[in-house]
Amino acid sequence: MNNTFWTSPFTPTAYINGAPLSSFNALLQDFSVGAVEVTSSRWQGVNRTNFTLLKQQFGLRSISLSVAVFGDTYKDAATMLSRMTGALWGVVDLTLPDGYSYFCTLDGAGDAPERVGPGTQQTGLLNTFTLTGYRHDPMLTTTGPTVYCPSTTPQTDCILSVTVGAAADSYTLGGATFPNVTQGEQLVFDGINKRILRNGAPGAAGVEWINFPYLTPGENAVSAADPVTVQFYPCYM
């Protein structure tokens, strides 16, 4: 690769869980984000013109991240590249220069990296990571009883939390009904992390619910006897 493709000094044009690429002695060389996957199932009668949509599902995007990682020696550069690979392990929040962030997972750590650096004071390694994930904005926190969701996805997972105002035999938060609540108790119905909490501890026992909470594009009503705090990441097809 031509040295003019690099930039200097290190510019944090991308972030991994909030850490700029410069923290790995890395420079962003290129990136690409594919279109969202869509799967549709239909039923059509024999020789009929109309059809029935049975199921439609949106999926994830393919992401490619090309970087140049530098070190004083080949080993230094290889070690920094290894640290960057480790930082991409698990579910990560990747922020790119397109203005969006992506919750994604690593699919490929690249082939044997190309060694670069003639005419420079450092050794560099070029590598391309491949990932899969979905596009989102930073988390929004708001209070019901109505919440506007700017997402374009059909459903956006959210977290509902409330402080109980008065003791009751049952208490409804979103689509969950909690038994025997006390005044001041903290209830959380978490559709992002898929959990139910009472006063910060696991509290699903005895709670009646069918689906974890989610928002649809536009205005949403949130039901509870007390003000509800709603947290969600706007997500985009």
CSV table of C-alpha atoms in Angstrom, one decimal:
chain,number,residue,atom,x,y,z
A,1,MET,CA,0.0,0.0,0.0
A,2,ASN,CA,1.2,3.5,-0.8
A,3,ASN,CA,2.3,5.5,2.2
A,4,THR,CA,0.1,8.4,1.1
A,5,PHE,CA,-2.9,6.3,2.1
A,6,TRP,CA,-2.0,6.7,5.7
A,7,THR,CA,-2.8,9.8,7.8
A,8,SER,CA,-0.7,11.3,10.5
A,9,PRO,CA,-0.9,12.1,13.3
A,10,PHE,CA,-3.3,9.4,14.5
A,11,THR,CA,-6.8,10.6,14.0
A,12,PRO,CA,-9.6,8.8,15.9
A,13,THR,CA,-11.9,8.2,12.9
A,14,ALA,CA,-13.4,5.0,14.4
A,15,TYR,CA,-14.0,3.7,17.9
A,16,ILE,CA,-14.3,0.3,19.5
A,17,ASN,CA,-16.4,0.4,22.7
A,18,GLY,CA,-15.5,4.1,22.9
A,19,ALA,CA,-11.8,3.6,22.5
A,20,PRO,CA,-10.3,5.3,19.4
A,21,LEU,CA,-8.2,3.3,17.0
A,22,SER,CA,-5.3,5.4,18.0
A,23,SER,CA,-5.3,3.6,21.3
A,24,PHE,CA,-4.2,0.5,19.3
A,25,ASN,CA,-1.6,2.5,17.3
A,26,ALA,CA,-4.0,2.0,14.4
A,27,LEU,CA,-5.2,4.2,11.5
A,28,LEU,CA,-8.4,3.6,9.7
A,29,GLN,CA,-7.7,2.8,6.0
A,30,ASP,CA,-11.2,1.9,4.7
A,31,PHE,CA,-14.5,0.6,5.8
A,32,SER,CA,-17.8,-0.6,4.2
A,33,VAL,CA,-21.2,-1.4,5.5
A,34,GLY,CA,-23.6,-3.6,3.6
A,35,ALA,CA,-27.4,-3.4,3.3
A,36,VAL,CA,-29.6,-4.9,5.9
A,37,GLU,CA,-30.7,-8.5,5.2
A,38,VAL,CA,-34.4,-9.0,4.6
A,39,THR,CA,-36.3,-12.3,4.6
A,40,SER,CA,-39.9,-12.6,3.4
A,41,SER,CA,-42.2,-15.6,3.3
A,42,ARG,CA,-45.4,-15.6,1.2
A,43,TRP,CA,-48.3,-17.9,0.3
A,44,GLN,CA,-49.9,-17.7,-3.1
A,45,GLY,CA,-52.8,-19.8,-4.2
A,46,VAL,CA,-52.6,-21.8,-7.4
A,47,ASN,CA,-52.8,-19.5,-10.4
A,48,ARG,CA,-53.8,-16.6,-8.2
A,49,THR,CA,-52.5,-13.0,-8.6
A,50,ASN,CA,-52.7,-12.0,-5.0
A,51,PHE,CA,-50.6,-13.4,-2.1
A,52,THR,CA,-50.5,-13.4,1.7
A,53,LEU,CA,-47.4,-12.2,3.5
A,54,LEU,CA,-46.7,-14.9,6.2
A,55,LYS,CA,-43.6,-13.5,7.7
A,56,GLN,CA,-41.1,-10.7,7.1
A,57,GLN,CA,-37.9,-10.4,9.1
A,58,PHE,CA,-35.0,-7.9,9.0
A,59,GLY,CA,-31.5,-9.1,9.7
A,60,LEU,CA,-28.0,-7.7,10.2
A,61,ARG,CA,-25.4,-5.9,8.1
A,62,SER,CA,-22.0,-7.1,6.9
A,63,ILE,CA,-19.2,-4.7,8.0
A,64,SER,CA,-15.6,-4.5,6.7
A,65,LEU,CA,-12.9,-2.6,8.7
A,66,SER,CA,-9.5,-2.1,7.2
A,67,VAL,CA,-6.7,-0.7,9.4
A,68,ALA,CA,-3.0,-0.1,9.5
A,69,VAL,CA,-1.4,-1.0,12.9
A,70,PHE,CA,2.1,0.4,13.7
A,71,GLY,CA,4.9,-0.5,16.1
A,72,ASP,CA,8.6,0.1,16.5
A,73,THR,CA,9.3,-3.5,15.5
A,74,TYR,CA,7.3,-6.2,13.8
A,75,LYS,CA,6.6,-7.8,17.1
A,76,ASP,CA,5.3,-4.5,18.5
A,77,ALA,CA,2.9,-4.0,15.6
A,78,ALA,CA,1.7,-7.7,15.8
A,79,THR,CA,1.1,-7.3,19.5
A,80,MET,CA,-1.0,-4.2,19.0
A,81,LEU,CA,-2.9,-5.9,16.2
A,82,SER,CA,-3.6,-8.8,18.6
A,83,ARG,CA,-4.9,-6.3,21.2
A,84,MET,CA,-7.2,-4.8,18.7
A,85,THR,CA,-8.5,-8.3,17.8
A,86,GLY,CA,-9.1,-9.0,21.5
A,87,ALA,CA,-11.0,-5.7,21.8
A,88,LEU,CA,-13.3,-6.9,19.0
A,89,TRP,CA,-14.2,-10.1,20.9
A,90,GLY,CA,-17.8,-10.6,22.0
A,91,VAL,CA,-20.5,-8.1,21.3
A,92,VAL,CA,-18.9,-4.7,20.6
A,93,ASP,CA,-20.1,-1.2,19.9
A,94,LEU,CA,-18.3,0.0,16.7
A,95,THR,CA,-18.5,3.7,15.8
A,96,LEU,CA,-17.6,4.5,12.2
A,97,PRO,CA,-17.1,7.8,10.2
A,98,ASP,CA,-20.6,7.4,8.6
A,99,GLY,CA,-22.0,8.9,11.8
A,100,TYR,CA,-23.6,5.7,13.1
A,101,SER,CA,-22.6,3.0,15.6
A,102,TYR,CA,-23.0,-0.7,15.2
A,103,PHE,CA,-23.5,-3.4,17.8
A,104,CYS,CA,-21.7,-6.2,16.1
A,105,THR,CA,-19.7,-9.4,16.4
A,106,LEU,CA,-16.4,-10.4,14.8
A,107,ASP,CA,-16.7,-12.9,12.0
A,108,GLY,CA,-13.1,-12.8,10.7
A,109,ALA,CA,-9.8,-11.4,12.0
A,110,GLY,CA,-8.3,-11.1,8.5
A,111,ASP,CA,-5.8,-13.2,6.6
A,112,ALA,CA,-2.1,-13.0,7.2
A,113,PRO,CA,-1.6,-9.2,7.4
A,114,GLU,CA,0.4,-7.4,4.8
A,115,ARG,CA,3.6,-5.9,6.2
A,116,VAL,CA,4.2,-2.3,5.2
A,117,GLY,CA,6.5,0.6,6.2
A,118,PRO,CA,9.3,1.1,3.7
A,119,GLY,CA,10.7,4.6,4.1
A,120,THR,CA,9.1,5.1,7.5
A,121,GLN,CA,10.4,4.9,11.1
A,122,GLN,CA,7.9,2.3,12.1
A,123,THR,CA,6.7,-1.2,11.0
A,124,GLY,CA,3.1,-1.3,10.0
A,125,LEU,CA,0.6,-4.2,9.4
A,126,LEU,CA,-2.4,-3.9,7.2
A,127,ASN,CA,-5.4,-6.0,8.2
A,128,THR,CA,-9.1,-6.2,7.3
A,129,PHE,CA,-11.7,-7.3,9.9
A,130,THR,CA,-15.1,-8.6,9.0
A,131,LEU,CA,-18.1,-8.2,11.3
A,132,THR,CA,-21.9,-8.5,11.4
A,133,GLY,CA,-24.2,-6.2,13.3
A,134,TYR,CA,-27.0,-3.6,13.3
A,135,ARG,CA,-27.0,0.2,13.0
A,136,HIS,CA,-28.0,2.4,15.9
A,137,ASP,CA,-27.7,5.9,17.4
A,138,PRO,CA,-26.7,6.6,21.1
A,139,MET,CA,-29.1,5.5,23.8
A,140,LEU,CA,-32.0,7.8,24.5
A,141,THR,CA,-33.6,8.2,27.9
A,142,THR,CA,-37.0,9.7,28.3
A,143,THR,CA,-40.1,9.5,30.4
A,144,GLY,CA,-43.6,8.3,29.5
A,145,PRO,CA,-46.6,8.1,29.3
A,146,THR,CA,-45.9,8.6,25.6
A,147,VAL,CA,-42.5,8.0,23.9
A,148,TYR,CA,-41.5,9.0,20.4
A,149,CYS,CA,-39.2,6.4,18.7
A,150,PRO,CA,-37.3,7.6,15.6
A,151,SER,CA,-36.2,4.0,14.7
A,152,THR,CA,-37.0,2.7,11.2
A,153,THR,CA,-36.9,-1.0,12.4
A,154,PRO,CA,-40.4,-2.5,13.0
A,155,GLN,CA,-39.5,-3.1,16.7
A,156,THR,CA,-36.9,-1.5,18.9
A,157,ASP,CA,-36.0,-3.2,22.2
A,158,CYS,CA,-36.3,-0.9,25.2
A,159,ILE,CA,-35.9,-0.8,29.0
A,160,LEU,CA,-38.8,0.3,31.2
A,161,SER,CA,-38.1,1.2,34.8
A,162,VAL,CA,-40.4,2.7,37.5
A,163,THR,CA,-40.5,3.6,41.2
A,164,VAL,CA,-43.7,2.3,42.8
A,165,GLY,CA,-45.7,5.1,44.3
A,166,ALA,CA,-48.0,3.0,46.5
A,167,ALA,CA,-48.2,-0.6,47.7
A,168,ALA,CA,-50.4,-2.9,45.7
A,169,ASP,CA,-51.3,-6.6,45.2
A,170,SER,CA,-50.3,-6.2,41.5
A,171,TYR,CA,-48.5,-3.6,39.4
A,172,THR,CA,-48.4,-3.4,35.6
A,173,LEU,CA,-45.4,-2.1,33.9
A,174,GLY,CA,-45.6,-2.2,30.1
A,175,GLY,CA,-46.8,-5.8,29.4
A,176,ALA,CA,-45.5,-7.2,32.7
A,177,THR,CA,-47.6,-7.6,35.9
A,178,PHE,CA,-45.6,-7.7,39.2
A,179,PRO,CA,-47.2,-9.3,42.3
A,180,ASN,CA,-47.2,-7.7,45.8
A,181,VAL,CA,-45.3,-4.5,45.2
A,182,THR,CA,-44.3,-2.1,48.0
A,183,GLN,CA,-44.0,1.7,48.0
A,184,GLY,CA,-40.6,2.9,46.8
A,185,GLU,CA,-39.8,-0.5,45.1
A,186,GLN,CA,-37.7,-0.2,41.9
A,187,LEU,CA,-39.1,-2.3,39.0
A,188,VAL,CA,-37.3,-2.9,35.7
A,189,PHE,CA,-38.7,-4.6,32.6
A,190,ASP,CA,-35.6,-4.9,30.4
A,191,GLY,CA,-36.1,-5.8,26.7
A,192,ILE,CA,-32.5,-5.0,25.8
A,193,ASN,CA,-30.8,-7.4,28.2
A,194,LYS,CA,-33.9,-9.7,28.5
A,195,ARG,CA,-34.3,-9.6,32.2
A,196,ILE,CA,-36.7,-8.5,35.0
A,197,LEU,CA,-35.4,-6.8,38.1
A,198,ARG,CA,-36.8,-5.9,41.5
A,199,ASN,CA,-34.7,-3.5,43.5
A,200,GLY,CA,-31.7,-4.4,41.2
A,201,ALA,CA,-32.0,-8.1,41.8
A,202,PRO,CA,-33.4,-10.8,39.5
A,203,GLY,CA,-37.2,-10.7,40.0
A,204,ALA,CA,-39.0,-12.6,37.3
A,205,ALA,CA,-40.6,-15.1,39.8
A,206,GLY,CA,-44.3,-14.6,39.8
A,207,VAL,CA,-44.3,-11.9,37.1
A,208,GLU,CA,-46.8,-12.4,34.3
A,209,TRP,CA,-45.6,-11.4,30.9
A,210,ILE,CA,-45.6,-12.6,27.3
A,211,ASN,CA,-43.0,-10.5,25.4
A,212,PHE,CA,-40.2,-8.3,26.5
A,213,PRO,CA,-41.0,-4.6,25.8
A,214,TYR,CA,-40.3,-2.9,22.5
A,215,LEU,CA,-41.2,0.3,20.7
A,216,THR,CA,-42.5,0.8,17.2
A,217,PRO,CA,-41.6,3.8,14.9
A,218,GLY,CA,-43.4,7.0,16.0
A,219,GLU,CA,-45.5,7.6,19.1
A,220,ASN,CA,-45.7,4.8,21.8
A,221,ALA,CA,-47.9,4.6,24.9
A,222,VAL,CA,-46.3,3.2,28.0
A,223,SER,CA,-48.6,2.0,30.7
A,224,ALA,CA,-47.9,2.2,34.5
A,225,ALA,CA,-49.4,3.9,37.6
A,226,ASP,CA,-46.3,6.0,38.0
A,227,PRO,CA,-43.9,7.9,35.7
A,228,VAL,CA,-41.9,5.4,33.6
A,229,THR,CA,-38.3,5.9,32.4
A,230,VAL,CA,-37.8,4.5,28.9
A,231,GLN,CA,-34.3,3.8,27.5
A,232,PHE,CA,-33.6,2.6,24.0
A,233,TYR,CA,-31.2,2.8,21.1
A,234,PRO,CA,-32.8,4.2,17.9
A,235,CYS,CA,-32.1,1.5,15.3
A,236,TYR,CA,-32.2,1.8,11.5
A,237,MET,CA,-33.0,-0.6,8.6
